[in-house]
Short mmCIF file of C-alpha atoms in Angstrom, two decimals:
data_model
loop_
_atom_site.label_atom_id
_atom_site.label_comp_id
_atom_site.label_asym_id
_atom_site.label_seq_id
_atom_site.Cartn_x
_atom_site.Cartn_y
_atom_site.Cartn_z
CA MET A 27 43.29 -24.80 50.15
CA GLN A 28 45.50 -27.36 51.79
CA GLY A 29 48.07 -29.55 50.05
CA HIS A 30 49.37 -32.96 50.92
CA ARG A 31 52.17 -33.07 53.45
CA HIS A 32 54.46 -34.87 50.99
CA GLN A 33 54.08 -32.20 48.34
CA LYS A 34 56.86 -29.65 48.06
CA VAL A 35 56.85 -25.91 47.44
CA SER A 36 58.98 -24.83 44.49
CA ALA A 37 61.80 -22.32 44.87
CA ILE A 38 59.94 -19.80 42.71
CA GLN A 39 56.96 -19.98 45.04
CA LYS A 40 59.19 -19.38 48.06
CA LEU A 41 60.37 -16.14 46.49
CA ALA A 42 56.85 -15.02 45.58
CA THR A 43 54.85 -12.85 47.95
CA GLY A 44 51.65 -13.95 49.59
CA ASN A 45 50.54 -17.30 51.08
CA HIS A 46 52.46 -20.31 49.71
CA HIS A 47 50.65 -23.48 48.70
CA PRO A 48 52.09 -26.67 47.19
CA SER A 49 51.86 -26.91 43.43
CA GLY A 50 49.81 -29.77 42.05
CA GLN A 51 51.07 -32.09 39.35
CA GLN A 52 47.72 -33.40 38.12
CA PRO A 53 45.57 -31.49 35.60
CA GLY A 54 42.21 -30.39 36.92
CA GLN A 55 43.53 -29.50 40.38
CA ILE A 56 42.77 -26.08 41.82
CA HIS A 57 45.63 -23.65 42.38
CA PRO A 58 45.84 -19.99 43.38
CA VAL A 59 46.86 -17.61 40.63
CA ALA A 60 46.95 -14.21 42.31
CA VAL A 61 46.32 -12.79 45.75
CA PHE A 62 44.36 -9.55 45.88
CA GLU A 63 45.49 -7.06 48.50
CA LEU A 64 43.41 -4.07 49.52
CA MET A 65 45.39 -0.97 50.39
CA HIS A 66 47.25 -1.43 53.74
CA LYS A 67 45.49 -4.74 54.45
CA PRO A 68 46.67 -8.38 54.31
CA ALA A 69 45.83 -10.48 51.28
CA ARG A 70 42.26 -11.77 51.56
CA GLY A 71 41.10 -12.86 48.10
CA ALA A 72 42.36 -15.19 45.43
CA VAL A 73 41.64 -15.93 41.81
CA ILE A 74 41.31 -19.65 41.10
CA LYS A 75 41.98 -21.56 37.91
CA HIS A 76 42.38 -25.09 36.60
CA GLY A 77 45.70 -26.31 35.29
CA GLY A 78 49.34 -26.68 36.17
CA PRO A 79 51.46 -25.02 38.80
CA ARG A 80 51.99 -21.27 38.79
CA PRO A 81 53.56 -19.09 41.52
CA ILE A 82 51.40 -16.76 43.52
CA LYS A 83 51.69 -13.10 42.56
CA SER A 84 50.81 -10.17 44.77
CA ARG A 85 48.34 -7.73 43.24
CA HIS A 86 46.23 -4.82 44.46
CA ALA A 87 42.50 -5.25 44.04
CA GLY A 88 41.00 -3.22 41.27
CA THR A 89 44.12 -2.53 39.22
CA GLY A 90 42.24 -3.42 36.07
CA ARG A 91 44.25 -6.53 35.18
CA ARG A 92 42.56 -9.75 34.16
CA ALA A 93 43.15 -13.16 35.61
CA ASP A 94 45.48 -15.44 33.69
CA GLY A 95 44.54 -18.93 32.59
CA PRO A 96 41.09 -20.47 32.04
CA HIS A 97 38.00 -18.47 32.90
CA ALA A 98 37.05 -18.41 36.56
CA HIS A 99 34.20 -17.19 38.69
CA ILE A 100 35.15 -15.69 42.05
CA SER A 101 32.89 -15.97 45.07
CA LEU A 102 34.17 -14.81 48.45
CA LYS A 103 32.96 -16.09 51.79
CA TRP A 104 34.02 -14.89 55.22
CA HIS A 105 34.41 -17.06 58.31
CA PRO A 106 35.09 -15.74 61.81
CA GLY A 107 38.31 -16.61 63.52
CA ASN A 108 41.90 -15.49 63.93
CA ARG A 109 45.05 -15.56 61.87
CA THR A 110 48.24 -17.18 63.09
CA LYS A 111 51.80 -16.15 62.39
CA ARG A 112 54.39 -18.46 60.94
CA ALA A 113 58.14 -18.08 60.66
CA GLY A 114 59.34 -15.49 58.20
CA ASN A 115 56.38 -13.18 58.87
CA GLU A 116 54.15 -15.41 56.73
CA THR A 117 50.47 -15.31 57.57
CA GLN A 118 48.66 -18.67 57.58
CA ILE A 119 44.85 -18.93 57.60
CA ARG A 120 43.91 -21.97 59.64
CA PRO A 121 40.94 -24.06 58.49
CA GLY A 122 37.76 -23.29 60.44
CA ILE A 123 39.21 -20.07 61.86
CA ARG A 124 38.91 -16.53 60.40
CA ARG A 125 39.59 -17.13 56.73
CA GLN A 126 38.36 -16.28 53.30
CA ARG A 127 37.48 -19.19 51.05
CA ALA A 128 37.61 -18.73 47.29
CA MET A 129 35.42 -21.21 45.44
CA LEU A 130 35.36 -22.21 41.81
CA GLY A 131 31.99 -21.53 40.19
CA HIS A 132 30.54 -21.62 36.72
CA ALA A 133 32.81 -20.63 33.87
CA VAL A 134 32.34 -17.06 32.76
CA THR A 135 34.10 -14.80 30.32
CA ARG A 136 37.21 -12.90 31.21
CA ASP A 137 35.26 -9.67 31.03
CA GLY A 138 32.98 -11.03 33.73
CA ALA A 139 35.95 -11.79 35.93
CA HIS A 140 37.29 -8.32 35.20
CA ARG A 141 34.01 -6.74 36.35
CA ARG A 142 34.14 -8.72 39.57
CA GLN A 143 37.68 -7.52 40.17
CA GLY A 144 36.44 -3.98 39.68
CA LYS A 145 33.91 -4.46 42.48
CA LEU A 146 36.79 -4.94 44.91
CA HIS A 147 38.24 -1.56 43.98
CA HIS A 148 37.15 1.06 46.50
CA SER A 149 38.66 4.11 44.80
CA SER A 150 36.19 6.85 43.90
CA ASP A 151 38.22 7.95 40.87
CA LYS A 152 36.04 7.36 37.80
CA LEU A 153 38.72 8.20 35.26
CA PRO A 154 39.37 5.26 32.92
CA ASP A 155 42.41 3.03 33.33
CA GLY A 156 44.80 2.68 30.43
CA SER A 157 47.62 4.42 28.63
CA PRO A 158 48.15 8.17 28.89
CA ARG A 159 47.07 8.50 25.25
CA ARG A 160 43.68 6.87 25.94
CA LEU A 161 43.25 9.00 29.03
CA ALA A 162 44.01 12.16 27.06
CA LYS A 163 41.40 11.25 24.43
CA TYR A 164 38.83 10.63 27.15
CA LEU A 165 39.56 13.98 28.76
CA LYS A 166 39.21 15.82 25.45
CA ARG A 167 35.80 14.21 24.84
CA PHE A 168 34.77 15.11 28.38
CA ALA A 169 35.80 18.74 27.92
CA HIS A 170 33.89 18.98 24.63
CA ARG A 171 30.76 17.31 26.04
CA HIS A 172 30.59 19.59 29.07
CA ARG A 173 31.67 22.75 27.24
CA VAL A 174 34.80 23.42 29.22
CA SER A 175 37.92 24.64 27.52
CA TYR A 176 40.44 22.22 29.04
CA PHE A 177 40.72 19.28 31.36
CA SER A 178 43.94 18.38 33.12
CA PRO A 179 44.38 15.04 34.92
CA VAL A 180 43.75 15.19 38.64
CA THR A 181 45.98 13.49 41.15
CA ASP A 182 45.13 10.01 42.37
CA PRO A 183 44.64 9.21 46.07
CA ASN A 184 48.02 8.83 47.76
CA PRO A 185 48.15 7.51 51.33
CA GLN A 186 51.36 9.49 51.91
CA THR A 187 49.55 12.82 51.45
CA PRO A 188 47.16 14.40 53.99
CA PHE A 189 44.07 14.54 51.76
CA ASP A 190 42.35 12.07 49.46
CA THR A 191 41.96 14.28 46.40
CA ALA A 192 39.75 11.80 44.53
CA LEU A 193 37.36 11.65 47.49
CA ILE A 194 37.31 15.45 47.74
CA ARG A 195 36.42 15.70 44.07
CA GLN A 196 33.70 13.07 44.44
CA ARG A 197 32.07 14.80 47.41
CA ARG A 198 32.26 18.23 45.80
CA ASN A 199 30.60 16.84 42.68
CA ARG A 200 27.90 15.35 44.91
CA ALA A 201 27.34 18.70 46.62
CA ALA A 202 27.34 20.71 43.38
CA ALA A 203 23.59 20.57 42.66
CA ASP A 204 22.52 22.11 46.00
CA TYR A 205 25.65 24.10 46.83
CA GLY A 206 23.74 27.37 46.42
CA ALA A 207 21.86 26.65 49.66
CA PHE A 208 25.13 26.35 51.64
CA ASP A 209 27.35 29.02 50.06
CA PHE A 210 26.97 31.71 52.73
CA LEU A 211 30.67 31.56 53.65
CA LYS A 212 31.74 31.59 50.01
CA THR A 213 29.56 34.64 49.34
CA LEU A 214 30.97 36.43 52.40
CA VAL A 215 34.54 35.71 51.33
CA ALA A 216 33.85 36.86 47.75
CA THR A 217 32.73 40.26 49.07
CA GLN A 218 35.86 40.60 51.20
CA ILE A 219 38.13 39.73 48.27
CA ALA A 220 36.44 42.40 46.13
CA GLU A 221 37.00 44.99 48.89
CA ARG A 222 40.69 44.09 49.07
CA LEU A 223 40.94 44.41 45.31
CA LEU A 224 39.53 47.93 45.56
CA ASP A 225 42.17 48.79 48.19
CA SER A 226 44.94 47.90 45.73
CA ASN A 227 44.12 50.98 43.59
CA ARG A 228 45.01 49.00 40.46
CA SER A 229 43.05 47.66 37.49
CA PHE A 230 43.65 44.26 35.89
CA GLU A 231 42.73 42.86 32.53
CA THR A 232 42.64 39.07 33.04
CA GLY A 233 42.04 37.21 36.28
CA VAL A 234 41.78 33.56 37.33
CA ASP A 235 39.58 32.13 40.10
CA ILE A 236 41.03 28.86 41.44
CA GLY A 237 38.37 26.59 42.97
CA SER A 238 35.40 28.56 41.70
CA HIS A 239 32.54 26.39 43.00
CA HIS A 240 29.53 28.13 41.36
CA GLY A 241 31.52 31.28 40.56
CA GLN A 242 30.38 33.36 43.54
CA VAL A 243 33.38 35.71 43.32
CA ARG A 244 32.62 36.78 39.75
CA ALA A 245 29.84 39.29 40.43
CA PRO A 246 31.59 41.36 43.15
CA LEU A 247 34.94 41.38 41.32
CA ILE A 248 33.47 42.53 38.01
CA ALA A 249 31.25 45.05 39.81
CA SER A 250 34.31 46.59 41.48
CA GLY A 251 35.48 47.88 38.10
CA ARG A 252 39.03 46.69 38.79
CA LEU A 253 38.86 43.49 36.69
CA ASP A 254 37.80 43.11 33.06
CA ARG A 255 37.74 39.32 32.57
CA LEU A 256 37.66 36.35 34.97
CA ILE A 257 38.39 32.70 34.14
CA HIS A 258 36.85 30.09 36.46
CA THR A 259 38.76 26.88 37.28
CA ASP A 260 37.80 23.92 39.43
CA SER A 261 38.74 20.25 39.79
CA ALA A 262 35.05 19.24 40.14
CA PRO A 263 33.28 19.41 36.74
CA ASP A 264 29.80 19.35 38.31
CA MET A 265 30.63 22.45 40.34
CA LEU A 266 32.00 24.29 37.34
CA ARG A 267 28.86 23.75 35.24
CA HIS A 268 27.07 26.36 37.34
CA ALA A 269 29.71 29.07 36.77
CA GLN A 270 29.29 31.79 34.14
CA GLY A 271 31.95 32.93 31.71
CA PRO A 272 35.13 31.11 30.64
CA ARG A 273 35.56 27.82 32.50
CA LEU A 274 38.52 25.49 32.88
CA VAL A 275 38.46 22.08 34.61
CA MET A 276 41.87 21.89 36.24
CA ASP A 277 43.65 20.31 39.17
CA ASP A 278 43.91 22.94 41.90
CA GLU A 279 47.49 21.86 42.65
CA ARG A 280 48.70 21.79 39.03
CA LEU A 281 47.97 25.08 37.33
CA ALA A 282 47.63 24.95 33.55
CA PHE A 283 48.79 28.54 33.00
CA ALA A 284 52.14 29.54 31.56
CA ASN A 285 54.56 31.61 33.60
CA GLY A 286 53.70 35.31 33.55
CA SER A 287 50.40 34.82 31.70
CA VAL A 288 47.74 36.39 33.98
CA ASP A 289 47.40 39.68 35.85
CA PHE A 290 45.31 38.67 38.84
CA ILE A 291 44.64 35.37 40.65
CA THR A 292 42.19 34.71 43.46
CA SER A 293 41.12 31.63 45.39
CA ALA A 294 38.27 31.41 47.90
CA LEU A 295 38.05 28.56 50.43
CA VAL A 296 40.06 26.03 48.43
CA LEU A 297 43.70 26.28 49.53
CA HIS A 298 43.06 24.63 52.90
CA ARG A 299 42.49 21.20 51.27
CA LEU A 300 45.59 21.11 49.06
CA ASN A 301 48.26 18.50 49.74
CA ASP A 302 51.08 20.79 48.56
CA LEU A 303 50.14 24.29 49.64
CA PRO A 304 53.68 25.75 49.34
CA GLY A 305 53.97 24.34 45.82
CA ALA A 306 50.57 25.76 44.86
CA LEU A 307 51.56 29.24 46.08
CA ILE A 308 54.79 29.06 44.07
CA GLN A 309 52.84 28.13 40.93
CA ILE A 310 50.45 31.02 41.53
CA ARG A 311 53.32 33.47 41.85
CA ARG A 312 54.98 32.14 38.68
CA SER A 313 51.71 32.39 36.71
CA LEU A 314 51.39 36.10 37.52
CA ARG A 315 52.85 38.76 35.30
CA PRO A 316 55.36 41.11 36.95
CA ASP A 317 53.52 43.30 39.44
CA GLY A 318 50.49 40.98 39.28
CA LEU A 319 48.32 40.51 42.36
CA PHE A 320 47.16 37.42 44.26
CA ILE A 321 44.35 37.57 46.83
CA GLY A 322 43.26 34.32 48.49
CA ALA A 323 41.13 33.15 51.38
CA MET A 324 41.22 29.86 53.26
CA PHE A 325 40.03 28.35 56.53
CA GLY A 326 42.33 29.07 59.48
CA GLY A 327 43.46 27.09 62.50
CA GLU A 328 40.49 27.98 64.74
CA THR A 329 37.92 26.67 62.26
CA LEU A 330 35.56 24.02 63.73
CA MET A 331 37.52 23.84 66.97
CA GLU A 332 34.31 23.01 68.83
CA LEU A 333 33.54 20.05 66.58
CA ARG A 334 37.12 18.81 66.83
CA THR A 335 37.03 18.86 70.64
CA ALA A 336 33.61 17.23 70.93
CA PHE A 337 34.47 14.42 68.52
CA SER A 338 37.81 13.72 70.23
CA GLU A 339 36.31 13.46 73.70
CA ALA A 340 33.33 11.39 72.58
CA GLU A 341 35.46 8.94 70.63
CA ALA A 342 37.96 8.55 73.46
CA GLU A 343 35.15 7.90 75.92
CA ILE A 344 33.13 5.45 73.79
CA GLU A 345 35.80 3.71 71.73
CA GLY A 346 38.93 4.14 73.84
CA GLY A 347 40.86 6.15 71.22
CA ILE A 348 40.56 8.99 68.75
CA SER A 349 40.86 9.28 64.99
CA PRO A 350 41.17 12.42 62.82
CA ARG A 351 37.70 13.78 62.14
CA VAL A 352 38.45 17.45 61.39
CA ALA A 353 41.28 18.42 59.05
CA PRO A 354 44.15 20.54 60.40
CA PHE A 355 44.15 24.15 59.22
CA ALA A 356 47.09 26.52 58.80
CA ASP A 357 47.80 29.28 61.29
CA VAL A 358 48.08 32.97 60.38
CA ARG A 359 51.80 33.08 61.25
CA ASP A 360 52.47 29.96 59.19
CA MET A 361 50.80 31.48 56.14
CA GLY A 362 52.94 34.60 56.41
CA GLY A 363 56.06 32.47 56.21
CA LEU A 364 54.67 30.46 53.28
CA MET A 365 53.90 33.63 51.31
CA GLN A 366 57.49 34.81 51.75
CA ARG A 367 58.82 31.37 50.87
CA ALA A 368 56.75 31.39 47.66
CA GLY A 369 58.49 34.59 46.57
CA PHE A 370 55.64 37.10 46.88
CA ALA A 371 56.58 40.73 47.31
CA LEU A 372 54.89 42.86 49.99
CA PRO A 373 52.89 39.93 51.46
CA VAL A 374 50.00 40.67 53.80
CA VAL A 375 48.15 38.05 55.91
CA ASP A 376 45.19 38.78 58.18
CA ALA A 377 42.27 36.80 59.58
CA ASP A 378 38.59 37.24 60.41
CA ARG A 379 36.70 35.10 62.89
CA HIS A 380 33.03 34.33 62.30
CA THR A 381 30.69 32.54 64.71
CA VAL A 382 27.73 30.73 63.15
CA THR A 383 24.89 29.35 65.27
CA TYR A 384 22.91 26.19 64.51
CA GLU A 385 19.89 24.46 65.96
CA SER A 386 21.99 21.40 66.80
CA PRO A 387 25.36 19.82 65.95
CA PHE A 388 23.59 17.72 63.32
CA ALA A 389 22.63 20.91 61.46
CA LEU A 390 26.34 21.82 61.36
CA LEU A 391 27.20 18.41 59.93
CA ARG A 392 24.49 18.88 57.31
CA ASP A 393 26.00 22.22 56.27
CA LEU A 394 29.49 20.72 56.01
CA ARG A 395 28.13 17.99 53.77
CA GLY A 396 26.34 20.55 51.63
CA MET A 397 29.59 22.51 51.27
CA GLY A 398 31.50 19.39 50.25
CA GLU A 399 33.78 19.87 53.28
CA THR A 400 33.35 16.53 55.05
CA ASN A 401 36.31 14.49 56.28
CA ALA A 402 38.62 13.49 53.41
CA LEU A 403 41.83 12.79 55.31
CA ASN A 404 43.80 9.77 54.19
CA ALA A 405 44.35 8.92 57.86
CA ARG A 406 40.61 8.84 58.59
CA ARG A 407 39.02 5.73 60.07
CA ARG A 408 37.41 3.69 57.32
CA GLN A 409 34.77 2.04 59.52
CA PRO A 410 31.38 3.79 59.78
CA LEU A 411 30.93 6.12 62.72
CA ARG A 412 29.21 4.45 65.66
CA ARG A 413 25.82 5.79 66.61
CA ALA A 414 26.81 5.89 70.28
CA THR A 415 29.88 8.01 69.46
CA LEU A 416 27.82 10.39 67.32
CA MET A 417 25.18 10.88 70.01
CA ARG A 418 27.81 11.39 72.70
CA MET A 419 29.51 14.00 70.51
CA ALA A 420 26.21 15.84 70.16
CA GLU A 421 25.75 15.80 73.95
CA ILE A 422 29.24 17.20 74.62
CA TYR A 423 28.85 19.82 71.90
CA THR A 424 25.48 20.99 73.26
CA GLN A 425 26.68 21.11 76.86
CA ARG A 426 29.83 23.15 76.14
CA TYR A 427 28.97 25.38 73.20
CA ALA A 428 25.30 26.20 73.66
CA THR A 429 24.16 29.83 73.32
CA PRO A 430 21.64 31.56 75.63
CA GLU A 431 19.06 31.17 72.85
CA GLY A 432 19.35 27.38 73.00
CA ARG A 433 21.43 27.00 69.84
CA VAL A 434 25.04 25.82 69.38
CA SER A 435 27.90 27.87 67.94
CA ALA A 436 30.57 26.95 65.40
CA THR A 437 33.71 28.96 64.65
CA PHE A 438 34.99 29.63 61.12
CA GLN A 439 38.27 31.50 60.90
CA ILE A 440 39.02 32.93 57.45
CA VAL A 441 42.66 33.72 56.66
CA TYR A 442 43.17 36.24 53.84
CA LEU A 443 46.37 36.29 51.80
CA ALA A 444 47.65 39.04 49.53
CA GLY A 445 50.92 39.32 47.65
CA TRP A 446 52.43 40.78 44.49
CA ALA A 447 54.61 39.20 41.84
CA PRO A 448 58.05 40.86 42.14
CA ASP A 449 58.76 43.81 39.84
CA ASP A 450 61.47 46.48 39.66
CA SER A 451 58.87 49.24 39.97
CA GLN A 452 57.80 48.12 43.46
CA GLN A 453 59.02 49.83 46.59
CA LYS A 454 61.88 48.04 48.31
CA PRO A 455 63.38 48.42 51.78
CA LEU A 456 66.64 50.38 51.96
CA ARG A 457 69.91 48.84 53.03
CA PRO A 458 70.43 49.10 56.81
CA GLY A 459 72.59 52.13 57.62
CA SER A 460 71.90 53.95 54.35
CA ALA A 461 69.55 56.57 55.85
CA ARG A 462 70.53 60.21 55.25
CA GLN A 463 68.21 61.79 57.80
CA ARG A 464 67.73 61.03 61.45
CA LEU A 465 64.36 59.88 62.69
CA ALA A 466 64.67 62.24 65.64
CA ASP A 467 64.86 65.20 63.25
CA ALA A 468 61.75 64.03 61.40
CA LEU A 469 59.87 63.70 64.69
CA ASN A 470 61.32 66.95 66.08
CA THR A 471 62.56 65.33 69.25
CA GLU A 472 65.83 64.60 71.02
CA GLU A 473 67.71 61.43 70.14
CA ILE A 474 68.60 59.09 73.00
CA SER A 475 71.53 56.74 72.35
CA THR A 476 71.26 53.04 73.09
CA GLY A 477 71.95 52.22 76.72
CA GLU A 478 71.31 55.74 78.00
CA LYS A 479 68.24 56.58 80.04
CA PRO A 480 66.29 59.81 79.56
CA SER A 481 67.05 62.47 82.17
CA GLN A 482 64.43 63.17 84.78
#
């Protein structure tokens, strides 16, 4: 939309963000009302109205606000070309070159315009917009309809955090129906957690399973005889519908349990996709009663190292650069430090490495999709993966990681965490220098002072 060269831009418009256009003085002229900006992208769309001058206002697409002024119909058309830079870092779209043209169509209701704004919103979060009170009422109805005891709001996607939590929830809900066909790792981890619970030589009354999926850990834990009651929690309602026993839809990073309210907490293959892992561990420790036990399992740093390498080399070769395709996983040493930082007493961290073979790399990708573990990094590339890059990745993967049987291998490292809530009854290390008996006497040997060498 171009104005006459003699028209002037008002001072208010100069202070407003977005592309500046002269304000018309005649009724019936077309003027921009608001510029829609997609996340991290320049403004590309505009709402048009009839009437007098009004400054341009910056707005994110899909925020749920309605256009001001008379009713308008938005139709967007793209034209190839380039953008040019003007003074003051202002972007100008030249006519005939890459631009987006907003055209005035037939008059429609404001609700129609609102629906069209919603189409520009790419967030996968289906929770309704509105006041916290309306959201709370919606969540209560949801919990009653799906027979779950509580629903706490989940976090919205935040580009400053590693993971897109709304996308993770969406993909886990998508994978919920057929997750039983891809739960071999979850079942393996559930058995290992039950064995570690038996090693504790303690019995617990109430336990909580964070990130339950279909509740695979319930059977081995109850069968161990060490746990009387288990509450399942998950941020994906569709996953939780398949679990048996008490269920609680809850954000994995915001526990809904009071301090010192449960005896035992476990988590299987969920902690690796949390944005605030140290904060989650601190909440777990606070939720435990004194001398309560936490046993968790998560993917470790060596997980999917073959897929990470193949994707990086294929993308660098085909596209001239790489983008994050496989999420980073914590190392065993890092988790030991985090357990101590969270305040757990007597922390223990160990890892198991499992090698799974597949017919092809595409079978591995199918399993990851079935587990709900596909790429959900906020830094991921938003364009679809090129077919040439995908095929080149498969070639590199097959050449480097093929087995003698003609299959390909994939590594899954499982890191197990165990720690106790502090209690006065627990054993504690003595103060250095407070020993009353020499180690040499206990071992029935001769003591050698520091710096002296044993005689020949």
